[in-house]
Amino acid sequence: MDPLLYLGGLVVLFLLWIKVKGLDYVIVHQRWIFVCLFLLPLSVIFDVYYYLRAWLIFKMCSAPKQHDQRVRNIQRQVREWRKEGGKTHMCTGRPGWLTVSLRVGKYKKTNKNIMINMMDILEVDTQRQVVRVEPLVNMGQITALLNSLGWTLPVLPELDDLTVGGLVMGTGIESSSHIYGLFQHICVAFELVLADGSLVRCTEEENSDLFHAVPWSCGTLGFLVAAEIKIVPASLWVCLQYEPIRGLENICRRFSEASEDKNNTFVEGLQYSLDEAVIMTGTMTDTAEPDKINRIGLHYKPWFFKHVERYLTENKKAVEYIPLRHYYHRHTRSIFWELQLIPVHMNVCLQDIIPFGNHPVFRWLFGWMVPPKISLLKLTQGETIRQLYEQHHVVQDMLVPMKHIQTAIARFHQDIHVYPLWLCPFMLPPGRGMVHPKGEEAELYVDIGAYGEPGVKHFQAKASCRQLEQFVREVHGFQMLYADVYMERSEFWEMFDGTLYHRLRKELGCQDAFPEVYDKICKAARH
């Protein structure tokens, strides 16, 4: 039979099957078919288009001229909103499904959408050691350019599609954060269009209060149109050491020691059970031992968290040399471990996004197409899957002082029982914004990331997450705001310092222009 005729017959049968079963049934129970046939190819097309576009614009040096025009367009939209009476709050016009966060913001439908199409790298200044970028520039775009020039960001969050705007207005972290702090702490300047349509630049010295208030404000003080970020020289390789540890007390002690050692450029932990983890420490280097090179970013390589688990299973230490960019995006292909099996309680099973995604045959043949873009997964998930994720799935990052790490991990185990857990240390300096230590000195914190299906019986999303939120408040920790937040307003402002934020909202006329950050992201306010 002619191959095209055979393929056409399969497509017809597939469409008939969808018609009989219903699209909703197929997307919930056999989602991998939809993902493999449609979302993976679309994701590749998106990536190729945006990569070529970014390369051409940077080579032609056209981004700065276009940037000024785009800023004026945003100012025009804001001034038109004011002329119309400013009847509703403003927000960016970027559709909610395009964001990496699993949350779908309903405010987009009721607020005035200001279109901000700004996705270019504007300048790499090696003399000042800064890169100036627009807010929709993502981490994959930055590493592709900077690493080719011999530079990198001191803090470069893992997933390719994370944008500078999201990391500034929210937050970002990487395994180098025990030295450099959060993503906000490597930023040296922000440029914003304010509620009156004016353009301001803020730094540590110029408009200092606004500079400190912008991080974690989620776009409720103004529209970010550019950011200047520190860059540092890049090496070719990361020398990564894997150390399996057993026993919770031993895990916490070793992780704390590694995090306090500034000779380690990178520190990360993957915890596979309450008493089992692999601690990884890395340094940048320009030389590598040939027999220990592992290019983990190649499409046919095992997913990174599975590769790491092998050292725990075999109970052996190891050293590998990994290309720098491969290391930075080590969790991208598997979206940490979100592409693995997600069985859900009830009579409905939310199956793997790609059940055989880590199988060697699939990796060799189609691994170059992975991962499907999170934005496309969100766009096509449907209400049934969204509710299943909300009620039977956890995606949370809690930032707690390192001195409470053992208690915190035990609470995660008790309240949600999700594994693996991602452990990432960071230094939190004193400051005036929404997030800073309780005292006047810098303090070492740890980000505990839980992504997956809870293993506790009778899990209830709201009750269980509120228990965790209460614990985090008690130890003066913080919850990342990209995730579902169940706190009441008073609890939220107990966790975060709103002193400077609220004063600036009043001074800059933000109260009628932008929703308060709590109203924008917290479930108690949105439902």
XYZ file of C-alpha atoms in Angstrom:
527
model
C 0.000 0.000 0.000
C 1.220 3.499 -0.784
C 2.712 4.978 2.460
C 0.792 8.238 2.073
C -2.472 6.342 1.569
C -1.703 4.234 4.631
C -0.944 7.344 6.691
C -4.126 9.007 5.457
C -6.122 5.971 6.537
C -4.610 6.139 10.018
C -5.487 9.832 10.292
C -9.100 9.135 9.246
C -9.384 6.320 11.805
C -7.891 8.589 14.468
C -10.398 11.351 13.713
C -13.300 8.847 13.769
C -12.075 7.540 17.126
C -12.009 11.099 18.485
C -15.544 11.668 17.196
C -16.804 8.492 18.910
C -14.968 8.964 22.198
C -15.079 12.730 22.317
C -12.159 15.159 22.262
C -12.297 15.650 26.033
C -11.885 11.893 26.634
C -8.907 11.687 24.273
C -7.131 14.695 25.803
C -7.587 13.330 29.355
C -6.992 9.587 28.848
C -4.726 9.468 25.788
C -3.138 12.866 25.879
C 0.175 11.586 24.572
C -1.378 11.051 21.128
C -2.403 14.683 20.876
C 0.937 15.856 22.304
C 3.071 13.734 19.950
C 1.065 14.390 16.773
C 0.424 18.089 17.239
C 2.131 19.819 20.173
C 5.654 18.480 19.657
C 5.819 19.576 15.984
C 4.270 22.942 16.863
C 6.799 23.392 19.667
C 9.661 22.791 17.237
C 8.224 25.308 14.773
C 7.857 27.905 17.547
C 11.436 27.364 18.736
C 12.962 27.527 15.259
C 11.031 30.672 14.386
C 11.946 32.535 17.571
C 15.586 31.422 17.418
C 16.013 32.630 13.835
C 14.143 35.831 14.572
C 16.315 36.624 17.616
C 19.526 35.797 15.704
C 18.656 37.991 12.729
C 17.554 40.973 14.826
C 20.673 40.851 16.988
C 22.978 40.504 13.953
C 21.246 43.419 12.199
C 21.411 45.536 15.382
C 17.794 46.605 14.767
C 16.495 45.864 18.257
C 17.437 49.221 19.915
C 15.609 51.287 17.265
C 12.555 49.062 17.422
C 12.692 49.139 21.232
C 12.246 52.915 21.433
C 9.201 52.711 19.151
C 7.710 49.904 21.232
C 8.144 51.905 24.428
C 6.370 54.882 22.874
C 3.542 52.573 21.823
C 3.117 51.336 25.399
C 3.120 54.908 26.690
C 0.454 55.784 24.114
C -1.757 52.894 25.263
C -1.434 53.918 28.917
C -2.273 57.552 28.135
C -5.290 56.469 26.097
C -6.446 54.409 29.085
C -6.205 57.533 31.243
C -8.127 59.641 28.694
C -10.876 57.021 28.672
C -11.263 57.483 32.423
C -9.208 54.547 33.697
C -12.340 52.558 34.533
C -10.559 49.216 34.981
C -7.116 48.135 36.075
C -4.402 47.580 33.474
C -2.384 44.439 32.812
C -0.104 43.132 30.072
C -1.925 41.870 26.990
C 0.121 38.677 26.827
C -2.357 35.755 26.957
C -2.314 33.781 30.220
C -1.602 30.511 28.420
C 1.762 31.856 27.204
C 3.159 32.061 30.741
C 5.117 29.203 32.328
C 2.985 29.311 35.489
C 0.226 26.696 35.593
C -2.116 29.327 37.007
C -4.612 30.837 34.575
C -5.268 34.462 35.544
C -8.897 35.507 35.107
C -8.033 39.200 35.423
C -6.938 39.239 31.765
C -10.602 39.144 30.744
C -11.687 42.114 32.863
C -8.617 44.388 32.922
C -7.412 46.752 30.192
C -4.853 44.762 28.179
C -1.728 46.738 27.263
C 0.112 45.054 24.405
C 3.824 44.609 25.149
C 5.569 42.771 22.324
C 9.160 43.075 23.522
C 11.363 39.980 23.142
C 14.803 41.140 22.047
C 18.287 41.345 23.542
C 19.208 45.008 23.137
C 22.883 45.182 24.054
C 25.758 43.173 25.492
C 28.139 45.605 27.208
C 31.288 43.662 28.122
C 32.961 46.791 29.500
C 30.280 47.348 32.130
C 29.596 43.586 32.240
C 25.835 43.927 31.755
C 23.297 42.745 29.212
C 20.258 44.924 28.463
C 17.158 42.986 27.465
C 13.444 43.363 26.895
C 11.014 41.612 29.281
C 10.001 38.693 27.037
C 13.571 37.550 26.385
C 13.843 33.998 27.735
C 16.631 31.991 29.311
C 17.188 29.795 26.269
C 17.635 32.914 24.159
C 20.099 34.426 26.627
C 22.306 31.356 26.962
C 22.371 30.814 23.196
C 23.786 34.307 22.701
C 25.861 34.954 25.821
C 27.573 31.556 25.949
C 28.608 31.926 22.301
C 30.276 35.222 23.271
C 32.036 33.748 26.304
C 29.686 35.254 28.917
C 26.820 34.087 31.087
C 24.420 35.264 33.775
C 25.521 34.631 37.379
C 22.027 33.239 38.078
C 20.381 31.477 35.147
C 17.123 29.623 35.971
C 16.823 26.218 34.271
C 13.797 26.192 31.992
C 14.307 27.644 28.501
C 10.970 29.480 28.372
C 11.331 31.451 31.627
C 11.323 35.149 30.711
C 13.246 38.038 32.198
C 9.983 39.853 32.954
C 8.616 36.881 34.869
C 11.857 36.424 36.775
C 12.041 40.119 37.691
C 8.397 40.680 38.570
C 8.227 37.266 40.226
C 11.490 35.614 41.128
C 14.082 33.198 39.814
C 16.715 30.925 41.288
C 19.552 28.667 40.130
C 22.106 26.387 41.743
C 24.556 29.327 41.822
C 22.203 31.371 44.024
C 24.041 30.426 47.218
C 26.681 32.883 45.981
C 24.726 35.473 43.973
C 21.235 35.415 45.487
C 17.959 35.369 43.553
C 17.586 36.579 39.961
C 16.576 40.030 41.210
C 19.936 40.397 42.953
C 21.898 40.256 39.667
C 19.768 43.000 38.092
C 21.322 46.478 38.087
C 18.570 48.539 36.437
C 14.907 48.407 35.490
C 13.055 50.590 32.984
C 9.313 50.926 33.524
C 6.320 52.723 32.081
C 4.339 53.976 35.072
C 0.618 54.534 35.564
C 0.840 58.083 34.193
C 2.562 56.940 31.002
C 5.996 58.229 31.982
C 9.179 56.209 31.414
C 11.539 55.853 34.386
C 14.837 54.098 34.970
C 15.602 52.843 38.443
C 18.844 51.573 39.954
C 20.405 51.279 43.389
C 21.260 54.994 43.178
C 18.462 56.390 40.956
C 14.811 55.909 42.028
C 16.190 53.456 44.578
C 12.883 52.760 46.341
C 11.236 51.673 43.094
C 14.267 49.539 42.223
C 13.837 47.579 45.463
C 10.037 47.383 45.228
C 9.752 45.984 41.681
C 10.837 42.353 42.394
C 7.895 40.154 43.475
C 5.420 42.940 42.574
C 3.987 40.931 39.638
C 3.514 43.936 37.370
C 1.489 45.995 39.857
C 3.818 49.031 39.998
C 4.332 49.574 36.277
C 5.134 47.873 32.985
C 8.691 46.570 32.717
C 10.138 47.479 29.310
C 13.841 46.698 29.845
C 16.257 45.328 32.415
C 20.017 45.462 32.780
C 21.524 42.297 34.225
C 25.046 41.472 35.350
C 27.097 39.085 33.238
C 30.222 37.138 34.160
C 32.821 35.271 32.081
C 31.699 31.770 31.118
C 33.738 28.577 31.015
C 33.260 25.672 28.646
C 32.419 22.992 31.191
C 30.879 22.333 34.562
C 32.765 19.771 36.639
C 29.850 18.159 38.497
C 30.224 15.819 41.472
C 27.392 13.463 42.440
C 27.175 12.313 46.041
C 24.375 9.941 47.174
C 23.367 10.501 50.800
C 21.086 8.480 53.071
C 19.407 9.581 56.266
C 17.515 12.884 56.540
C 19.887 14.358 59.116
C 22.904 13.460 56.942
C 21.236 14.911 53.842
C 20.504 18.234 55.537
C 23.952 18.493 57.102
C 25.805 17.728 53.872
C 23.588 20.023 51.808
C 24.119 22.894 54.273
C 27.890 22.367 54.246
C 28.016 22.340 50.442
C 25.867 25.495 50.281
C 28.123 27.388 52.669
C 31.230 26.490 50.653
C 31.723 29.340 48.157
C 34.289 27.239 46.270
C 31.257 25.435 44.844
C 29.932 27.449 41.907
C 26.806 25.277 41.802
C 24.953 23.365 44.533
C 21.786 21.332 44.010
C 20.003 18.450 45.695
C 17.462 15.958 44.351
C 15.670 14.162 47.159
C 13.999 10.906 46.078
C 12.497 9.921 49.438
C 12.535 11.159 53.018
C 15.900 9.470 53.607
C 17.520 9.361 50.144
C 19.044 12.157 48.095
C 21.850 13.020 45.707
C 23.781 16.212 46.435
C 25.510 17.777 43.438
C 28.307 20.339 43.578
C 29.909 21.899 40.530
C 32.605 24.301 39.386
C 33.183 25.951 36.022
C 36.317 24.935 34.109
C 37.801 25.261 30.624
C 39.359 21.786 30.641
C 37.721 18.364 30.904
C 38.832 14.766 31.280
C 37.718 13.176 27.979
C 36.536 9.915 29.555
C 34.278 11.796 31.982
C 32.484 14.088 29.524
C 28.688 13.768 29.500
C 26.730 15.950 27.082
C 23.464 15.608 28.976
C 21.635 18.060 26.712
C 21.797 15.772 23.672
C 18.332 14.595 22.706
C 19.057 10.883 23.149
C 20.428 11.230 26.685
C 18.301 10.076 29.674
C 16.302 12.715 31.475
C 18.592 14.357 33.996
C 16.698 13.442 37.159
C 16.709 9.795 36.056
C 20.412 9.981 35.298
C 21.046 11.365 38.795
C 18.896 8.671 40.408
C 21.209 6.036 38.963
C 23.986 7.164 41.310
C 21.632 6.714 44.245
C 20.575 3.249 43.078
C 24.191 2.191 42.578
C 25.248 4.029 45.751
C 28.375 5.508 44.220
C 29.970 8.912 43.899
C 30.950 10.199 40.472
C 32.417 13.175 38.622
C 31.313 14.343 35.165
C 32.175 17.222 32.851
C 29.061 18.772 31.329
C 28.953 21.559 28.685
C 27.895 24.766 30.403
C 24.709 25.353 28.409
C 23.716 21.688 28.795
C 24.094 22.079 32.547
C 22.007 25.256 32.694
C 19.080 23.588 30.909
C 19.477 20.132 32.456
C 15.849 20.018 33.629
C 14.288 21.489 30.465
C 13.700 18.315 28.416
C 11.685 16.604 31.164
C 10.322 19.903 32.608
C 12.030 18.789 35.827
C 9.988 15.576 36.195
C 6.588 16.825 35.075
C 6.548 14.639 31.942
C 6.626 11.467 34.031
C 3.613 9.461 35.179
C 0.948 11.481 36.966
C -1.675 9.017 38.240
C -4.616 10.757 39.784
C -7.078 9.574 42.394
C -10.795 9.323 41.502
C -11.890 7.180 38.583
C -10.046 9.352 36.117
C -6.353 8.850 35.449
C -4.413 11.803 34.128
C -1.814 9.860 32.191
C 1.725 10.734 31.198
C 2.085 13.725 28.937
C 4.466 11.431 27.042
C 4.377 7.963 28.716
C 7.430 6.647 26.851
C 9.307 9.964 26.787
C 12.371 8.569 28.564
C 12.479 5.318 26.572
C 15.772 5.028 24.628
C 14.003 4.412 21.291
C 11.777 7.467 21.654
C 14.708 9.607 22.753
C 16.806 8.569 19.746
C 14.034 9.074 17.190
C 12.017 11.984 18.575
C 13.847 13.302 21.653
C 14.999 16.337 19.639
C 11.386 17.544 19.650
C 11.013 17.374 23.445
C 9.768 19.097 25.500
C 6.353 20.271 24.325
C 6.039 23.949 25.149
C 4.327 24.530 28.492
C 2.267 27.312 26.937
C 0.816 24.924 24.327
C 0.107 22.310 27.006
C -1.823 24.956 28.949
C -3.694 26.165 25.879
C -4.943 22.673 25.037
C -5.439 21.167 28.473
C -9.166 21.880 28.740
C -11.198 22.476 31.883
C -11.238 18.804 32.944
C -7.443 18.504 33.034
C -7.083 21.944 34.623
C -9.342 20.909 37.508
C -7.542 17.583 37.888
C -4.193 19.352 38.095
C -5.556 21.861 40.573
C -7.013 19.240 42.907
C -4.556 16.356 42.525
C -1.271 17.905 41.549
C 1.229 20.088 43.399
C 3.589 22.646 41.873
C 5.099 24.662 44.698
C 8.388 26.306 45.622
C 8.809 27.260 49.267
C 11.807 29.323 50.370
C 12.811 28.642 53.972
C 15.882 29.515 56.072
C 18.547 26.822 55.771
C 18.530 26.359 59.557
C 14.992 24.937 59.224
C 15.671 22.620 56.272
C 15.248 19.354 58.169
C 11.946 20.400 59.719
C 10.775 21.772 56.370
C 11.477 18.547 54.457
C 9.690 16.567 57.163
C 6.670 18.879 56.794
C 6.651 18.444 53.018
C 6.746 14.681 53.549
C 3.905 14.824 56.063
C 1.618 17.297 54.286
C 1.989 16.391 50.588
C 4.537 13.540 50.168
C 5.770 14.518 46.695
C 9.060 13.164 45.337
C 11.538 13.990 43.960
C 12.017 17.256 45.834
C 14.259 19.914 44.334
C 16.676 21.515 46.800
C 18.383 24.744 45.763
C 20.254 27.012 48.199
C 20.363 30.797 47.932
C 21.763 33.733 49.850
C 19.134 36.317 50.777
C 20.640 39.762 51.486
C 18.917 42.391 53.656
C 16.774 44.869 51.761
C 13.700 47.073 51.642
C 11.485 45.132 49.247
C 8.863 42.442 49.752
C 11.392 39.674 50.453
C 14.334 39.936 52.820
C 15.634 38.176 55.964
C 14.138 38.907 59.332
C 17.402 40.361 60.623
C 19.806 42.929 59.214
C 22.316 40.414 57.849
C 22.313 38.158 54.810
C 20.965 34.677 55.505
C 21.263 31.354 53.703
C 17.913 29.951 52.518
C 16.839 26.862 50.591
C 14.202 26.563 47.886
C 12.252 23.324 48.297
C 10.446 22.571 45.046
C 7.640 20.005 44.947
C 6.249 19.079 41.535
C 3.980 16.085 41.125
C 1.138 14.024 42.548
C 0.780 14.067 46.349
C 1.277 10.688 47.992
C -0.748 11.405 51.141
C -4.195 9.864 51.506
C -7.222 12.133 51.153
C -5.117 15.007 49.807
C -6.996 18.303 49.645
C -5.215 20.993 47.688
C -6.386 23.988 49.687
C -6.090 22.465 53.175
C -2.712 20.822 52.550
C -1.155 23.870 50.909
C -2.460 26.140 53.647
C -0.721 23.925 56.207
C 2.542 24.348 54.320
C 1.996 28.084 53.923
C 1.439 28.430 57.676
C 4.669 26.578 58.434
C 6.609 28.741 55.964
C 5.244 31.909 57.584
C 6.207 30.642 61.028
C 9.861 30.179 60.021
C 9.914 33.491 58.127
C 10.031 31.876 54.719
C 8.400 32.814 51.432
C 6.232 31.159 48.802
C 6.968 31.676 45.123
C 4.048 33.538 43.583
C 3.875 31.667 40.252
C 2.150 28.799 42.095
C -1.310 28.530 43.648
C -1.448 30.673 46.789
C -4.231 29.985 49.288
C -3.393 32.571 51.965
C -5.838 35.170 53.208
C -4.831 38.800 52.719
C -3.606 39.262 56.292
C -1.569 36.049 56.070
C -0.035 37.132 52.767
C 1.183 40.440 54.176
C 2.461 38.642 57.245
C 4.702 36.587 54.941
C 5.775 39.494 52.722
C 6.907 42.990 53.732
C 4.461 45.384 52.073
C 5.750 48.595 53.692
C 7.648 49.990 50.705
C 5.314 48.392 48.151
C 2.131 50.011 49.517
C 3.792 53.413 49.948
C 4.949 53.445 46.332
C 1.591 52.283 45.012
C 0.046 55.327 46.645
C 2.777 57.750 45.548
C 2.820 56.517 41.930
C -0.959 56.370 41.478
C -0.985 52.592 41.107
C -4.056 51.889 43.213
C -6.471 52.762 40.406
C -4.145 51.592 37.633
C -3.037 48.110 38.714
C -4.498 45.464 41.019
C -2.701 44.788 44.272
C -0.353 41.828 43.984
C -2.524 39.807 46.381
C -5.638 40.379 44.265
C -3.746 39.400 41.140
C -2.299 36.061 42.236
C -4.057 34.666 45.318
C -6.915 32.193 44.942
C -8.888 33.668 47.846
C -9.081 36.939 45.910
C -9.622 35.457 42.436
C -12.511 33.073 43.254
